[in-house]
PDB file of C-alpha atoms in Angstrom:
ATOM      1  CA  UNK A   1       0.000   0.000   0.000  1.00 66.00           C
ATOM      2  CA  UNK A   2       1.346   3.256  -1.020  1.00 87.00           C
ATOM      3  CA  UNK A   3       0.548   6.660   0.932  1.00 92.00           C
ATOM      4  CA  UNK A   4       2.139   9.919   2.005  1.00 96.00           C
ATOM      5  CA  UNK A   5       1.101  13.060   3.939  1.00 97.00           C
ATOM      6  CA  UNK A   6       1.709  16.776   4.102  1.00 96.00           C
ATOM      7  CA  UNK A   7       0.796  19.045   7.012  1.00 97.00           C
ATOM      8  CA  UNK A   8       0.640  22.963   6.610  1.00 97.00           C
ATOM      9  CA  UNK A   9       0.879  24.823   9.988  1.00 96.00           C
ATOM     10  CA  UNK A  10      -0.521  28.481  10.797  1.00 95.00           C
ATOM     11  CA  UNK A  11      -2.994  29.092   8.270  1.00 95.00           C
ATOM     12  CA  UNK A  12      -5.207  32.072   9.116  1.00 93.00           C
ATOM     13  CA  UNK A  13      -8.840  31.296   7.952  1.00 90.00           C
ATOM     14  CA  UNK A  14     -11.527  33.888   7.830  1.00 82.00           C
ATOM     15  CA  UNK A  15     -14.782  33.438   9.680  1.00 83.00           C
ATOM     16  CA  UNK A  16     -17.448  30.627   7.590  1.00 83.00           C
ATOM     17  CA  UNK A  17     -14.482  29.457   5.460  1.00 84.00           C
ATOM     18  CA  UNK A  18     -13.681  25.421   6.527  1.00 91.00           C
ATOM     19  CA  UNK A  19     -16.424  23.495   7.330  1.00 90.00           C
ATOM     20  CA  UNK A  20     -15.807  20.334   8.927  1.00 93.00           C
ATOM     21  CA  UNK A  21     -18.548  17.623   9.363  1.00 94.00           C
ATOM     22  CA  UNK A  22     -17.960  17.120  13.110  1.00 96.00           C
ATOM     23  CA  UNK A  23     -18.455  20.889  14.136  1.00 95.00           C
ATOM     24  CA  UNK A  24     -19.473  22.598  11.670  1.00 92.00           C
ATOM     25  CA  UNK A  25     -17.554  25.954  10.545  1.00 91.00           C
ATOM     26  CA  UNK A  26     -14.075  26.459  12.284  1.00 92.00           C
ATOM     27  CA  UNK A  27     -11.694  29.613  11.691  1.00 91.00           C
ATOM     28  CA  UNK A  28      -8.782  31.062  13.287  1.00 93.00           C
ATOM     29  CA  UNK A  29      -5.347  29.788  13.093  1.00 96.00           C
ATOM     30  CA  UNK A  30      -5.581  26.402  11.303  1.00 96.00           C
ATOM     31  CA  UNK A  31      -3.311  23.445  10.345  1.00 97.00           C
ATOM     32  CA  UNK A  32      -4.357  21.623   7.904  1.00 97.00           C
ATOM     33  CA  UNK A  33      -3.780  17.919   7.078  1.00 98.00           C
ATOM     34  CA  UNK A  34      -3.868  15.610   4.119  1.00 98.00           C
ATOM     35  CA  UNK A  35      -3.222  11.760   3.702  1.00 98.00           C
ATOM     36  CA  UNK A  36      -3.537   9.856   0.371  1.00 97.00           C
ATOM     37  CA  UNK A  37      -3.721   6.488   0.525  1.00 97.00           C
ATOM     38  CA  UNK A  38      -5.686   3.704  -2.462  1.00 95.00           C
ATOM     39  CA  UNK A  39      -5.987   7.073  -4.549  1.00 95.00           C
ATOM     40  CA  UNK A  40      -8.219   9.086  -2.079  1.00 96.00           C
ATOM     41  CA  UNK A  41      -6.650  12.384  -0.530  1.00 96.00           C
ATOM     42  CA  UNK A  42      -8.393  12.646   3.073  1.00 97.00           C
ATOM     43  CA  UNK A  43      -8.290  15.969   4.650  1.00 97.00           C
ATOM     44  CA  UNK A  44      -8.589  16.806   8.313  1.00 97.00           C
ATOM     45  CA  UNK A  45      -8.361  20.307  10.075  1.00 97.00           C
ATOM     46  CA  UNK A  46      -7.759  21.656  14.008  1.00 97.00           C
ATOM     47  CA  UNK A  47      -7.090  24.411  15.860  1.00 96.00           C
ATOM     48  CA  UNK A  48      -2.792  24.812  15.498  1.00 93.00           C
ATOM     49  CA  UNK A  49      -1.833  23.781  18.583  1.00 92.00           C
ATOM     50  CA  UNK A  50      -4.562  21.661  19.763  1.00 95.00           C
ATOM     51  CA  UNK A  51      -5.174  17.628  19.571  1.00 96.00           C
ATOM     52  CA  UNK A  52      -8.335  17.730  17.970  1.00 97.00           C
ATOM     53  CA  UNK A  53      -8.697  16.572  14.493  1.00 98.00           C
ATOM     54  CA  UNK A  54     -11.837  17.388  12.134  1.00 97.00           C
ATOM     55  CA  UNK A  55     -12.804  16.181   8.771  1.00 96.00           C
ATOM     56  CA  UNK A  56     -13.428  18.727   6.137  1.00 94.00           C
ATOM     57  CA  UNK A  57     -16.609  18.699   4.492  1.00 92.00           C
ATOM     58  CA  UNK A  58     -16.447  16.776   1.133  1.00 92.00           C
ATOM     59  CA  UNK A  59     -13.059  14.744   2.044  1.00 95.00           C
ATOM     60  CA  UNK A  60     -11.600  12.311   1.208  1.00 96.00           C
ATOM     61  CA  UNK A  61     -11.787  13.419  -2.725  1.00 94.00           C
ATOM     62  CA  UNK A  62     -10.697  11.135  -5.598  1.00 94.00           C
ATOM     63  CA  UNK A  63      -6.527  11.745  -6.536  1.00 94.00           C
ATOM     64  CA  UNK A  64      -5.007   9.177  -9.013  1.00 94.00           C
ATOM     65  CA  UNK A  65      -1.296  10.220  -7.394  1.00 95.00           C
ATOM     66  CA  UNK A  66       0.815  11.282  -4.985  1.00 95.00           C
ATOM     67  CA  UNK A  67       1.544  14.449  -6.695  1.00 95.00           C
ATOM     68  CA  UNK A  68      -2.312  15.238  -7.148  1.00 94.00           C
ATOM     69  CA  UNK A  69      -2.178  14.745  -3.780  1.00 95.00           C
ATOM     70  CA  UNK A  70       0.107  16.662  -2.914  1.00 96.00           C
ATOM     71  CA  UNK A  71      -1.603  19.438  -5.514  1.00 94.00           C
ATOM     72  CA  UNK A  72      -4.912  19.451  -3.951  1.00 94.00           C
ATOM     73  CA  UNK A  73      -3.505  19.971  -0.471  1.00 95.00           C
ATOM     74  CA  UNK A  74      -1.775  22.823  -1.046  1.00 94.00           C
ATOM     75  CA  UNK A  75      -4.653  24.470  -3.430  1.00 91.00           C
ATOM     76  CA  UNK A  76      -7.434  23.141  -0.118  1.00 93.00           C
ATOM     77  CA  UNK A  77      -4.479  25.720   1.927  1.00 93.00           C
ATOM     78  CA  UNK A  78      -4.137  28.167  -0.373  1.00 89.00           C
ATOM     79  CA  UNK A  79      -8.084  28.446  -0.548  1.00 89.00           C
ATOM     80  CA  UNK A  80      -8.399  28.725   3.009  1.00 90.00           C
ATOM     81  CA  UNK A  81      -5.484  31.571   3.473  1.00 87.00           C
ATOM     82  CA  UNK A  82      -7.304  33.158   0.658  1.00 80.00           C
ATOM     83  CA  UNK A  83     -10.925  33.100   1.658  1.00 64.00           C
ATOM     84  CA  UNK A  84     -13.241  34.889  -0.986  1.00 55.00           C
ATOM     85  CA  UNK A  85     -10.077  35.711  -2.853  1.00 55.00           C
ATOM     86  CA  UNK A  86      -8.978  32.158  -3.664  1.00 54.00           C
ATOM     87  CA  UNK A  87      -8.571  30.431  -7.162  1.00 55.00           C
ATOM     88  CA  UNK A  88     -11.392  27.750  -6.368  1.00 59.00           C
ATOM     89  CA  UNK A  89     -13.103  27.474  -3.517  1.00 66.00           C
ATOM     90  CA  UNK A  90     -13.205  24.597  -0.745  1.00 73.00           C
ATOM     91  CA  UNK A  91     -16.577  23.672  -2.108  1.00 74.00           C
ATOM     92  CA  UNK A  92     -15.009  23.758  -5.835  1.00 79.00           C
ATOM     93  CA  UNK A  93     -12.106  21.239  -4.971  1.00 80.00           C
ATOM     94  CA  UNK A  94     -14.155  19.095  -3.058  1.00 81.00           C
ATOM     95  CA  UNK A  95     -16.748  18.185  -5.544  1.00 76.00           C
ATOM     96  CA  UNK A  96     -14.138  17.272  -8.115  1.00 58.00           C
TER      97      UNK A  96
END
């Protein structure tokens, strides 16, 4: 079984920008945390800092490598440090 995972500390997300299916909206200072593993990327959120994890709403998406993987995890960070102003938005590269 091949897998990998990338982890992106101190993102600042704007208020009603990363949903997460367990609680709903969270904001603040972020990390943000993808695993791919049998070609799914699965992408979890918390408070930086804390030892809660949370699912994002729409994960785990479809990604056919590692380096999609790794692709979609940094456009999932960019879109949350960019809010409004983003290339896509979290729902947009979740419902690929």
């Amino acid at each position: 079984m091949t897998w990998a995972s990338w982890t992106t500390v101190g993102i600042h997300a704007l208020p009603g920008t990363v949903r997460t299916e367990e609680i709903g909206v969270i904001n603040g200072d972020l990390t943000i945390h993808t695993t791919w593993s049998e070609n799914l990327a699965h992408v979890a959120v918390q408070h930086s800092g804390t030892e809660d994890w949370y699912t994002m709403v729409g994960s785990p998406v479809p990604c056919h490598s590692e380096e999609a993987s790794r692709s979609f995890h940094q456009a999932v960070v960019e879109a949350v440090r960019g809010g409004e102003r983003a290339k896509a938005s979290l729902e947009e590269l979740f419902s690929a």
